[in-house]
Coordinates of C-alpha atoms in Angstrom, one line a residue:
M683 CA -22.7 58.2 35.7
Y684 CA -21.6 55.2 32.8
R685 CA -23.6 54.9 30.3
N686 CA -25.3 52.0 28.4
K687 CA -23.5 51.5 24.9
N688 CA -25.3 48.3 24.6
K689 CA -28.6 48.8 21.9
G690 CA -31.5 50.0 23.8
G691 CA -28.8 51.0 26.4
G692 CA -29.5 54.3 28.3
G693 CA -29.5 53.7 31.8
R694 CA -26.2 52.8 33.9
Q695 CA -24.1 50.6 32.7
N696 CA -24.2 47.0 33.6
A697 CA -21.3 45.4 36.3
K698 CA -20.2 42.9 34.6
Q699 CA -18.8 44.5 31.6
I700 CA -17.1 47.5 34.1
S701 CA -15.7 44.7 35.5
M702 CA -15.4 42.6 32.2
N703 CA -13.2 45.8 30.7
R704 CA -10.9 45.8 33.6
F705 CA -10.5 42.8 33.3
K706 CA -9.0 43.0 29.5
E707 CA -7.3 45.8 30.2
I708 CA -4.8 43.4 32.4
D709 CA -5.2 40.3 30.3
A710 CA -7.8 40.0 26.8
D711 CA -7.8 35.9 27.3
L712 CA -9.0 36.3 31.1
G713 CA -11.2 38.7 29.1
S714 CA -12.6 36.7 26.8
R715 CA -13.7 33.9 29.0
F716 CA -16.1 36.5 30.9
D717 CA -17.2 37.5 27.1
D718 CA -18.5 34.1 26.7
L719 CA -20.2 34.1 30.6
Y720 CA -21.9 37.2 29.7
E721 CA -23.2 36.0 25.9
E722 CA -24.4 33.5 28.7
E723 CA -26.2 35.3 30.3
E724 CA -27.0 37.7 27.4
E725 CA -28.5 34.4 25.4
E726 CA -30.5 32.9 28.7
T727 CA -32.5 36.3 29.2
R728 CA -33.2 36.6 25.9
N729 CA -34.8 33.6 26.7
M730 CA -36.8 34.4 29.1
G731 CA -38.2 37.4 27.0
A732 CA -37.1 40.1 29.6
R733 CA -35.3 43.1 28.1
Y734 CA -33.2 43.8 31.1
L735 CA -31.7 41.6 33.6
N736 CA -33.6 42.6 37.0
R737 CA -31.1 43.2 39.7
N738 CA -34.5 42.5 42.7
Q739 CA -34.4 38.4 41.4
P740 CA -32.0 36.1 41.0
R741 CA -30.0 35.5 38.8
P742 CA -30.6 32.4 36.6
A743 CA -28.2 29.6 37.9
G744 CA -27.7 28.0 34.4
R745 CA -29.0 26.9 31.2
N746 CA -29.9 23.8 32.4
G747 CA -31.3 25.1 35.7
A748 CA -28.0 23.9 37.8
G749 CA -23.8 25.3 37.4
T750 CA -22.7 28.2 39.6
Y751 CA -20.4 31.2 38.9
E752 CA -17.5 29.2 40.2
Q753 CA -18.5 25.9 38.2
K754 CA -19.1 28.2 34.8
K755 CA -15.0 29.6 36.0
N756 CA -13.5 26.4 35.8
V757 CA -14.8 25.0 33.0
Q758 CA -10.9 25.6 31.1
L759 CA -9.5 27.6 29.0
V760 CA -10.9 25.3 25.8
K761 CA -14.5 27.4 26.8
G762 CA -12.8 30.5 26.1
A763 CA -11.4 32.4 23.3
A764 CA -7.4 33.1 22.3
G765 CA -7.5 36.3 23.4
S766 CA -9.1 37.9 20.2
A767 CA -13.0 39.7 21.1
V768 CA -14.2 39.4 17.9
K769 CA -17.0 37.3 17.6
E770 CA -18.2 35.0 14.8
F771 CA -21.3 34.2 13.7
V772 CA -22.2 30.0 13.6
S773 CA -25.3 27.5 13.0
R774 CA -26.3 25.3 15.9
V775 CA -27.8 22.0 14.7
K776 CA -29.5 20.2 16.8
V777 CA -31.8 16.9 16.1
S778 CA -34.7 16.6 19.0
N779 CA -34.8 13.9 20.9
G780 CA -31.1 13.0 19.4
E781 CA -30.5 10.5 21.9
R782 CA -33.1 8.1 20.7
Y783 CA -31.4 7.5 18.0
G784 CA -27.6 8.3 19.0
Q785 CA -25.2 10.5 17.4
R786 CA -23.6 7.6 14.2
F787 CA -27.0 7.4 12.6
I788 CA -27.3 11.2 12.8
L789 CA -24.2 12.3 11.4
K790 CA -24.1 9.0 9.2
A791 CA -27.5 10.2 7.9
L792 CA -26.0 13.5 7.2
I793 CA -23.2 13.3 6.2
G794 CA -25.1 10.8 2.5
H795 CA -27.6 13.5 2.3
V796 CA -25.1 16.8 2.6
E797 CA -21.9 17.3 0.6
D798 CA -18.6 18.6 2.6
L799 CA -20.5 17.9 6.4
K800 CA -17.9 19.3 8.8
P801 CA -19.4 18.9 12.3
I802 CA -17.8 21.3 14.9
M803 CA -18.4 20.1 18.8
P804 CA -20.3 17.4 17.9
R805 CA -22.3 16.2 22.0
M806 CA -25.7 14.4 23.8
A807 CA -26.9 17.5 25.1
E808 CA -28.2 16.7 28.8
N809 CA -31.9 17.7 27.5
G810 CA -31.2 14.1 24.9
D811 CA -31.2 16.3 21.8
F812 CA -28.2 16.2 19.7
E813 CA -25.7 19.7 19.2
F814 CA -23.2 20.8 16.5
F815 CA -21.8 23.4 14.7
V816 CA -21.3 24.7 11.0
R817 CA -18.9 27.4 9.7
D818 CA -20.7 26.9 6.1
A819 CA -23.9 28.1 5.7
D820 CA -25.3 27.0 2.5
V821 CA -24.2 23.5 4.1
A822 CA -26.7 24.0 7.4
Q823 CA -29.2 25.6 5.0
A824 CA -29.3 22.0 3.2
I825 CA -29.0 20.6 6.8
R826 CA -32.2 22.8 7.6
M827 CA -33.7 21.3 4.5
C828 CA -33.8 16.9 5.7
S829 CA -35.7 18.2 8.6
R830 CA -38.4 15.5 8.6
R831 CA -36.9 14.2 5.5
I832 CA -34.7 11.5 7.7
K833 CA -36.5 8.4 8.7
H834 CA -34.4 6.2 11.5
V835 CA -34.2 3.3 10.8
T836 CA -35.2 0.9 13.9
S837 CA -38.3 2.9 14.6
G838 CA -39.3 4.3 11.6
E839 CA -39.4 8.1 13.5
R840 CA -38.5 11.1 10.8
L841 CA -35.6 13.4 12.4
N842 CA -36.7 17.1 13.7
I843 CA -33.8 19.2 13.2
I844 CA -33.6 23.0 14.2
V845 CA -31.1 25.1 12.9
N846 CA -30.5 28.3 14.4
N847 CA -27.9 31.2 13.8
V848 CA -25.6 32.2 16.4
V849 CA -22.7 33.7 18.1
A850 CA -20.6 30.9 17.9
P851 CA -18.4 29.5 21.8
W852 CA -15.3 30.6 20.3
A853 CA -13.4 34.5 19.2
K854 CA -11.8 35.5 15.9
L855 CA -8.5 34.9 15.5
K856 CA -6.4 37.3 14.4
K857 CA -4.3 37.0 10.6
E858 CA -1.6 36.9 12.8
E859 CA -2.8 34.2 14.9
K860 CA -3.8 32.2 12.2
D861 CA -0.2 32.3 9.7
A862 CA 1.5 31.9 13.3
I863 CA -0.1 29.3 13.6
A864 CA -0.6 26.9 10.4
E865 CA 3.4 27.7 10.1
V866 CA 4.2 25.5 13.7
L867 CA 1.3 23.5 11.8
K868 CA 4.1 23.3 9.1
T869 CA 7.2 22.4 11.2
R870 CA 5.0 19.8 13.6
A871 CA 4.4 17.9 10.3
D872 CA 5.9 15.1 8.6
P873 CA 4.7 13.8 5.0
A874 CA 6.7 11.1 4.4
S875 CA 5.1 9.7 8.0
R876 CA 2.2 11.1 8.0
S877 CA 2.8 12.0 11.5
I878 CA 2.1 15.8 13.2
D879 CA 3.9 16.4 17.6
L880 CA 1.8 19.2 18.5
S881 CA 2.8 18.4 22.3
S882 CA 3.8 21.5 24.5
F883 CA 1.7 23.6 21.0
A884 CA 1.5 26.6 22.9
T885 CA 5.8 26.6 23.8
H886 CA 6.6 26.7 20.3
E887 CA 9.1 29.2 19.5
I888 CA 7.6 31.4 16.9
F889 CA 4.9 32.0 19.2
G890 CA 6.7 33.3 22.3
K891 CA 8.4 35.3 19.5
Q892 CA 5.1 37.4 18.2
D893 CA 4.1 36.8 22.3
L894 CA 0.9 35.4 21.3
M895 CA -0.5 32.7 23.7
M896 CA -2.0 30.0 21.6
Q897 CA -3.3 27.4 24.4
M898 CA -4.9 23.9 22.9
T899 CA -7.1 24.1 25.2
K900 CA -8.9 26.9 23.1
N901 CA -11.5 26.3 21.4
N902 CA -10.7 28.8 18.3
V903 CA -7.2 28.0 18.3
F904 CA -8.1 23.5 18.1
L905 CA -10.4 24.3 15.1
A906 CA -8.1 26.5 13.9
V907 CA -5.5 23.9 14.5
V908 CA -7.5 20.2 13.0
E909 CA -9.1 22.7 10.2
L910 CA -5.6 23.8 9.4
I911 CA -4.8 19.4 9.0
E912 CA -8.4 18.6 7.5
A913 CA -7.5 21.1 4.5
N914 CA -3.3 20.7 4.6
H915 CA -2.7 16.9 6.1
S916 CA -6.2 14.9 6.0
D917 CA -4.0 12.0 5.3
V918 CA -2.2 12.4 8.9
I919 CA -1.8 8.3 11.0
S920 CA -0.3 9.6 13.5
L921 CA -1.1 13.1 16.5
S922 CA 0.1 13.7 19.2
L923 CA -1.1 16.0 21.6
K924 CA 1.3 15.7 24.4
G925 CA 1.7 18.6 27.2
N926 CA -1.4 21.0 26.7
R927 CA -2.9 20.6 29.8
I928 CA -6.2 20.1 28.0
K929 CA -8.9 18.6 30.4
Y930 CA -12.2 18.6 28.3
L931 CA -12.3 16.8 24.8
E932 CA -15.1 18.9 23.3
M933 CA -13.9 20.2 20.3
A934 CA -11.0 16.7 19.0
A935 CA -14.3 15.1 18.9
M936 CA -14.5 17.1 15.6
L937 CA -11.3 14.6 14.7
P938 CA -13.1 12.1 13.3
Y939 CA -15.0 13.6 10.7
F940 CA -11.8 15.7 10.3
A941 CA -8.9 13.6 10.3
K942 CA -10.3 9.8 9.5
N943 CA -7.4 7.9 8.9
L944 CA -5.7 8.3 12.8
K945 CA -5.3 5.4 14.3
V946 CA -2.7 6.5 17.1
L947 CA -3.5 8.8 19.0
D948 CA -1.0 10.8 22.0
I949 CA -2.6 12.4 25.0
S950 CA -0.6 11.7 27.8
D951 CA 0.3 14.0 29.7
N952 CA -3.0 16.4 30.0
Q953 CA -6.0 16.9 32.5
I954 CA -8.5 14.3 31.3
D955 CA -9.8 12.9 34.4
G956 CA -12.7 11.0 33.1
M957 CA -13.2 8.2 30.4
S958 CA -16.8 10.6 29.4
E959 CA -14.1 12.7 28.2
L960 CA -12.9 10.1 25.5
E961 CA -15.8 9.1 24.5
K962 CA -16.7 12.1 22.5
L963 CA -13.7 10.5 20.2
K964 CA -15.6 7.3 19.8
G965 CA -15.5 7.3 15.7
L966 CA -11.7 7.4 16.0
R967 CA -10.5 3.5 14.4
L968 CA -7.6 4.1 16.6
T969 CA -4.9 1.0 16.9
T970 CA -2.4 3.4 19.3
L971 CA -3.4 5.5 22.5
F972 CA -1.2 7.0 24.4
L973 CA -3.1 8.1 27.7
E974 CA -0.7 8.1 30.4
N975 CA -0.1 10.9 33.1
N976 CA -3.9 11.6 33.2
P977 CA -6.3 11.5 36.4
V978 CA -8.7 9.5 34.6
C979 CA -5.6 6.9 34.7
E980 CA -4.9 6.6 38.8
S981 CA -8.9 6.3 38.8
Y982 CA -7.8 2.3 37.9
S983 CA -6.4 0.1 40.6
K984 CA -5.9 -3.0 38.0
A985 CA -4.6 -2.7 34.5
S986 CA -6.9 -4.9 33.6
D987 CA -9.9 -3.1 34.5
Y988 CA -8.2 0.2 33.1
L989 CA -7.7 -1.9 29.6
S990 CA -11.6 -2.8 29.5
A991 CA -12.5 0.3 30.0
V992 CA -9.9 1.7 26.5
Q993 CA -11.3 -0.6 24.7
A994 CA -15.1 -0.3 25.2
I995 CA -14.2 3.1 23.5
F996 CA -11.6 2.1 20.9
P997 CA -11.7 -1.2 20.4
R998 CA -9.2 -1.8 18.2
V999 CA -6.6 -0.6 20.6
T1000 CA -3.4 -3.8 20.6
L1001 CA -0.5 -0.2 21.8
L1002 CA -1.7 1.3 24.8
D1003 CA 0.5 3.4 27.2
G1004 CA 3.5 1.5 25.2
N1005 CA 2.5 -2.2 26.5
S1006 CA 1.0 -4.5 23.3
C1007 CA -2.2 -6.2 24.3
D1008 CA -5.1 -8.6 21.8
A1009 CA -8.2 -5.8 20.2
L1010 CA -11.4 -7.1 21.9
P1011 CA -12.8 -10.3 19.6
G1012 CA -14.8 -8.5 16.4
A1013 CA -13.2 -5.1 16.8
F1014 CA -12.4 -5.4 13.3
D1015 CA -15.9 -6.4 11.9
D1016 CA -18.7 -3.9 12.2
D1017 CA -20.7 -2.9 9.7
N1018 CA -18.6 0.1 7.9
E1019 CA -15.4 -1.7 7.8
F1020 CA -14.0 -2.2 4.1
V1021 CA -13.0 -5.7 3.6
E1022 CA -10.5 -5.7 1.0
P1023 CA -10.6 -8.3 -2.0
T1024 CA -7.2 -10.5 -2.7
A1025 CA -4.6 -8.2 -4.1
R1026 CA -3.3 -9.6 -7.4
P1027 CA -0.4 -8.2 -9.5
G1028 CA -1.3 -7.3 -12.6
F1029 CA -1.4 -9.7 -15.9
Y1030 CA 0.3 -9.9 -18.8
G1031 CA 0.3 -13.8 -20.4
D1032 CA 3.9 -13.2 -21.3
S1033 CA 7.1 -11.1 -21.8
A1034 CA 6.1 -10.4 -25.2
I1035 CA 2.8 -9.4 -25.0
R1036 CA 4.7 -7.5 -21.3
S1037 CA 6.8 -5.9 -23.5
I1038 CA 4.5 -4.5 -26.0
V1039 CA 2.0 -2.7 -23.4
E1040 CA 4.4 -1.4 -21.1
T1041 CA 6.3 0.5 -24.3
F1042 CA 3.0 1.7 -25.3
I1043 CA 1.6 3.2 -22.1
I1044 CA 5.1 5.2 -21.1
E1045 CA 5.0 6.8 -24.6
F1046 CA 1.4 7.3 -25.3
F1047 CA 1.5 8.7 -21.5
K1048 CA 4.3 10.1 -21.8
A1049 CA 3.0 12.5 -24.8
Y1050 CA -0.7 12.6 -22.3
D1051 CA 0.8 14.4 -19.8
G1052 CA 3.0 16.4 -21.8
E1053 CA 4.2 19.8 -20.4
D1054 CA 1.7 21.8 -23.1
P1055 CA -1.0 19.0 -23.1
T1056 CA -2.2 20.0 -26.7
A1057 CA 0.6 20.2 -28.7
S1058 CA 2.5 16.9 -26.8
R1059 CA -1.2 15.5 -27.6
K1060 CA -1.3 16.0 -31.4
Q1061 CA 1.5 13.0 -31.4
L1062 CA -1.1 10.5 -30.4
V1063 CA -2.4 10.5 -33.4
A1064 CA -0.4 8.2 -34.8
A1065 CA -1.3 5.9 -32.1
Y1066 CA -4.8 5.6 -33.0
D1067 CA -6.4 4.1 -36.5
D1068 CA -7.7 6.7 -38.9
T1069 CA -11.0 5.5 -39.6
N1070 CA -12.1 2.6 -37.3
S1071 CA -10.5 4.7 -33.9
Q1072 CA -13.5 5.0 -30.8
F1073 CA -12.8 7.1 -27.8
S1074 CA -15.8 7.8 -25.5
L1075 CA -15.9 9.3 -21.4
S1076 CA -17.7 8.2 -18.6
I1077 CA -17.3 10.3 -15.3
E1078 CA -19.4 9.0 -12.2
N1079 CA -18.8 10.6 -8.5
L1080 CA -19.0 7.1 -6.3
Y1081 CA -20.9 7.1 -2.7
E1082 CA -18.6 5.8 0.0
E1083 CA -20.5 5.2 3.6
G1084 CA -19.7 7.0 5.8
S1085 CA -18.1 9.7 3.8
G1086 CA -21.0 10.9 1.3
K1087 CA -20.7 11.5 -2.4
S1088 CA -17.1 11.7 -3.5
R1089 CA -16.2 15.4 -5.0
W1090 CA -14.4 17.0 -8.5
P1091 CA -12.5 18.7 -7.3
N1092 CA -12.2 21.4 -9.7
E1093 CA -14.0 23.4 -11.8
N1094 CA -13.3 20.9 -15.2
F1095 CA -16.2 18.6 -13.7
S1096 CA -19.3 20.0 -16.0
F1097 CA -16.5 20.2 -18.9
H1098 CA -16.1 16.2 -18.7
I1099 CA -20.3 15.8 -18.1
R1100 CA -21.1 17.3 -21.2
I1101 CA -19.5 14.2 -22.8
S1102 CA -19.6 11.8 -20.0
H1103 CA -21.0 8.1 -21.7
N1104 CA -22.7 6.5 -18.8
I1105 CA -24.7 4.1 -19.3
K1106 CA -26.5 4.3 -16.1
Q1107 CA -27.3 8.1 -17.2
I1108 CA -28.5 7.4 -21.0
E1109 CA -31.8 8.9 -20.6
K1110 CA -30.1 12.4 -20.4
W1111 CA -28.2 11.8 -24.0
G1112 CA -29.8 9.1 -25.3
K1113 CA -31.0 11.0 -28.0
N1114 CA -27.1 13.2 -28.6
R1115 CA -25.0 9.4 -28.4
H1116 CA -23.0 10.5 -31.5
S1117 CA -21.5 13.7 -30.1
R1118 CA -20.5 12.0 -27.7
L1119 CA -18.1 9.3 -29.6
F1120 CA -15.7 10.0 -30.9
H1121 CA -14.6 8.0 -34.3
G1122 CA -11.0 8.4 -36.6
A1123 CA -7.7 9.3 -35.7
M1124 CA -8.1 13.2 -36.4
D1125 CA -11.1 13.8 -34.1
V1126 CA -10.2 11.5 -30.9
T1127 CA -6.8 13.2 -31.3
A1128 CA -8.3 16.9 -31.3
Q1129 CA -11.1 16.0 -28.4
L1130 CA -7.4 14.5 -26.0
C1131 CA -6.1 18.4 -27.0
K1132 CA -9.1 20.0 -25.1
M1133 CA -8.9 18.2 -21.9
P1134 CA -7.6 19.8 -19.0
A1135 CA -3.4 18.7 -18.4
T1136 CA -3.1 16.3 -16.1
R1137 CA -0.2 14.0 -14.2
H1138 CA -0.6 10.8 -13.9
L1139 CA 0.9 8.9 -10.9
T1140 CA 2.7 6.3 -13.1
E1141 CA 3.7 4.6 -9.8
S1142 CA 0.2 3.9 -8.8
F1143 CA -0.5 2.2 -12.5
I1144 CA -1.9 -2.0 -12.2
V1145 CA -1.8 -2.9 -15.4
D1146 CA -4.1 -6.3 -16.7
V1147 CA -4.4 -7.3 -20.3
V1148 CA -7.9 -9.0 -20.8
L1149 CA -7.6 -11.1 -24.3
S1150 CA -4.5 -11.5 -26.2
T1151 CA -4.8 -12.7 -29.8
S1152 CA -3.1 -13.2 -33.5
S1153 CA -5.0 -10.1 -34.2
L1154 CA -6.1 -8.6 -30.9
L1155 CA -5.2 -7.1 -27.4
I1156 CA -7.3 -5.9 -25.1
F1157 CA -6.0 -4.5 -21.8
T1158 CA -6.5 -2.6 -19.5
V1159 CA -4.7 0.7 -17.2
Q1160 CA -5.9 2.5 -13.9
G1161 CA -4.4 4.0 -11.2
L1162 CA -4.7 7.7 -10.0
F1163 CA -4.0 11.5 -11.3
E1164 CA -4.5 14.7 -11.1
E1165 CA -5.9 17.4 -12.7
A1166 CA -5.0 21.0 -13.5
P1167 CA -4.8 23.2 -11.6
F1168 CA -2.3 21.2 -9.7
A1169 CA -1.4 21.8 -6.3
V1170 CA 1.5 23.9 -5.2
S1171 CA 4.0 22.9 -2.6
P1172 CA 3.9 22.2 -0.2
N1173 CA -0.7 21.6 -0.5
I1174 CA -1.6 17.9 -1.2
P1175 CA -2.9 17.0 -4.8
A1176 CA -5.7 16.2 -5.2
L1177 CA -6.0 12.7 -6.7
N1178 CA -8.6 11.7 -8.9
F1179 CA -9.0 7.3 -10.2
F1180 CA -8.8 6.6 -13.8
S1181 CA -9.6 3.4 -15.7
R1182 CA -8.5 3.0 -19.7
T1183 CA -9.7 0.3 -21.7
F1184 CA -7.4 0.1 -24.5
T1185 CA -7.9 -2.0 -27.9
V1186 CA -5.9 -2.3 -30.1
T1187 CA -4.0 -4.3 -33.8
P1188 CA -1.2 -4.6 -34.3
K1189 CA 0.8 -2.1 -37.4
E1190 CA 4.1 -3.4 -39.5
G1191 CA 7.3 -3.0 -37.4
G1192 CA 6.3 -4.5 -34.2
A1193 CA 3.8 -1.3 -33.6
I1194 CA 0.3 -2.1 -32.0
C1195 CA -2.5 0.9 -32.9
V1196 CA -6.0 1.9 -31.0
I1197 CA -9.6 0.6 -32.5
S1198 CA -11.2 1.8 -29.1
D1199 CA -9.7 4.1 -25.8
E1200 CA -12.8 3.5 -22.8
L1201 CA -11.9 6.4 -20.2
Y1202 CA -13.3 6.4 -16.8
M1203 CA -12.7 9.2 -13.7
S1204 CA -13.6 9.2 -10.4
A1205 CA -13.7 11.2 -8.2
M1206 CA -12.0 9.3 -4.6
T1207 CA -12.5 10.5 -0.8
Q1208 CA -8.7 10.8 0.9
H1209 CA -10.1 7.3 2.7
R1210 CA -11.0 5.6 -0.6
I1211 CA -7.3 6.7 -2.1
E1212 CA -5.7 5.0 0.7
R1213 CA -7.4 2.1 0.3
Y1214 CA -6.6 2.0 -3.5
R1215 CA -2.4 3.0 -1.8
T1216 CA -3.0 -0.7 0.5
Q1217 CA -3.8 -2.2 -2.6
L1218 CA -1.6 -1.7 -4.6
G1219 CA 0.7 -2.5 -1.9
K1220 CA -0.1 -5.4 -1.8
A1221 CA -0.6 -6.0 -5.2
N1222 CA 3.5 -5.2 -5.7
A1223 CA 4.7 -6.9 -2.7
A1224 CA 3.4 -10.5 -4.7
P1225 CA 5.8 -11.5 -7.8
A1226 CA 4.9 -11.1 -11.0
V1227 CA 4.4 -13.9 -13.1
T1228 CA 4.3 -14.0 -17.3
A1229 CA 4.7 -16.7 -19.8
P1230 CA 8.2 -16.8 -21.5
A1231 CA 7.4 -16.3 -25.1
A1232 CA 8.2 -19.9 -26.7
A1233 CA 5.3 -21.1 -23.6
A1234 CA 2.3 -23.4 -25.0
T1235 CA -0.5 -23.0 -23.8
G1236 CA -2.6 -26.2 -25.6
G1237 CA -1.1 -29.8 -25.2
E1238 CA 1.9 -31.0 -23.7
P1239 CA 5.2 -28.7 -24.3
D1240 CA 8.4 -30.8 -25.6
A1241 CA 11.5 -30.9 -22.7
S1242 CA 13.7 -27.6 -23.6
T1243 CA 9.8 -26.6 -23.5
K1244 CA 9.2 -26.9 -20.1
A1245 CA 12.8 -26.5 -19.1
E1246 CA 12.2 -23.4 -20.0
M1247 CA 9.1 -23.0 -18.3
V1248 CA 9.8 -24.3 -15.0
A1249 CA 13.3 -21.8 -15.2
A1250 CA 10.7 -18.1 -16.0
F1251 CA 8.2 -20.2 -13.4
C1252 CA 11.3 -20.5 -10.6
R1253 CA 12.1 -16.7 -11.0
D1254 CA 9.1 -14.7 -11.1
S1255 CA 7.7 -17.3 -8.4
G1256 CA 10.7 -17.6 -5.7
M1257 CA 9.6 -21.1 -5.8
L1258 CA 12.2 -24.1 -6.1
Q1259 CA 12.8 -26.3 -9.3
E1260 CA 10.4 -29.0 -7.7
W1261 CA 7.1 -27.2 -6.4
S1262 CA 7.6 -25.1 -9.6
T1263 CA 7.5 -28.3 -11.6
K1264 CA 4.5 -29.6 -9.3
C1265 CA 2.6 -26.3 -10.0
L1266 CA 3.4 -26.3 -14.1
E1267 CA 2.2 -30.1 -13.7
E1268 CA -1.2 -29.8 -11.7
A1269 CA -2.0 -27.5 -14.4
N1270 CA -1.1 -29.3 -17.2
W1271 CA 1.7 -26.8 -18.3
N1272 CA -0.9 -23.6 -19.4
F1273 CA 1.7 -21.6 -18.1
D1274 CA -1.8 -19.4 -17.5
V1275 CA -3.3 -21.2 -15.3
A1276 CA -0.2 -22.2 -13.4
A1277 CA -0.2 -18.6 -12.8
Q1278 CA -3.6 -17.9 -11.1
N1279 CA -3.6 -20.5 -9.4
F1280 CA -0.1 -19.6 -8.0
L1281 CA -1.7 -16.2 -6.7
S1282 CA -4.9 -17.8 -5.6
V1283 CA -3.0 -20.0 -3.0
K1284 CA -0.1 -18.2 -2.7
D1285 CA -0.4 -18.0 1.5
T1286 CA -1.4 -21.4 1.8
I1287 CA 2.0 -22.4 0.3
P1288 CA 4.7 -23.8 2.8
K1289 CA 7.6 -21.3 3.3
E1290 CA 9.9 -24.1 2.5
A1291 CA 9.0 -24.4 -0.9
F1292 CA 10.6 -20.7 -1.6
A1293 CA 14.5 -20.2 -2.2
A1294 CA 14.6 -17.0 0.6
P1295 CA 11.7 -16.1 2.5
L1296 CA 8.3 -14.7 1.6
Q1297 CA 8.1 -11.0 2.4

């Protein structure tokens, strides 16, 4: 006779438990699938308030009163685990009547209130509730506190949020399984093109050598892959899931929140049989999709109907199964789309000022980013005025629509905030303002030496000269930087944004002396970094326009100066002589004004105005 080993046992062991154990001996993965079915029935029994299964009563048909054992058994392996029967406890979040508010509004509102929210398996239940899972207990507690505090913008109703601890619908992976997945993902990722190829994932030789069955159809395998992508390749723009026998996309529904920059997705050669599965990926802003060789494609007899069905979910798609198409009108005009301002290169004024500013910036950041910052930054004492110089710092984590508030990537935020001179928080530091401003070369340099080590990405710098007179020069340099502790290869650096405004005066020997150094820093989300890089690329593509040193800024210059200005304008703008002359004449031979006019109308100037085709 078998004894029931479960808590509260004492009778015979459940027949299903016996058969389940026998299946585990044959196939651990198959056993794990029975684990899930068994756990579902146990939860159903608990909900009914019964302690034991009543063998004289018909077994419940399912969670919603529908669905047979065969239907449960036929659910793809995506409902299973990866061979390990170790349970994992997570938090299940349920928003009552979520269908009334919509998944997009709910998650957008929660992300705005809860930092680092990563919803797992978000779905709209049949009863109209919206559900998802979270692993982090602190995040779950923060979500619980949002209940009845979030108001729907249209109906005015407050969201009722219920958070419960449950057994995860996936089994916990073993360490060797996680390590193997990470190793395979590393070999399949291409950081240069920001792409990841996970086609035929389970057939990789690394899995074969270790005799591991790591199909992408398993919840825990797919979850581990997505979390590794978010941790190490969050800037990925192209992902291939081709040939993985995927039928259901519950786990793939995490991609809009774990890989927000994804633009190209290949899910061809799988077993997806309905567009309802693709709707789970609706938050992705795809422009290229490969869906061919899936059963769902065979349900459409007309190519136009197939395209319409796809673009109803992904309106931005312009390449479907390798065939070009037009995006739907207004597809890029939704409320969450960031409208990029016109990109312009850094402005210097004239070549002499440019030489002074660039020389200073190179020398300054070379000393600031030295291998031993404390020693190398001491050299900066010569850059500041002995008594009149001033340094101030402002730090602010910006809020981004759809991503929430950015977070400083390490523990240095507490150091910076103690001396932050942010005018928005003047009530916090107004009484001790003197302790947040540093005066004189020695005081300023001492503070710079205390600040964490940094690595500035000089290729991200944009420089603008704000004011230039015979006695005063003001310029701003902005860009990206990494702060210690630095990321170790192959990890992606955690980049922050900075903007530094220098006010300088001339010194003997052509040097300059800093009398004001204003530093602003902000943490950045990956999406914001990508936007900045896009702007930087556009700015670099535009020709930098500088005036010749001898150019006059007032009145009409003589013939030789005009010729010099035209030659400089032709060189910097790429335009032919007659067009450059025309541009200068319209600006009354003011080189700076002509340069600004050129940049503002550059895209409308005919191609024949340029000596070479405009890139």
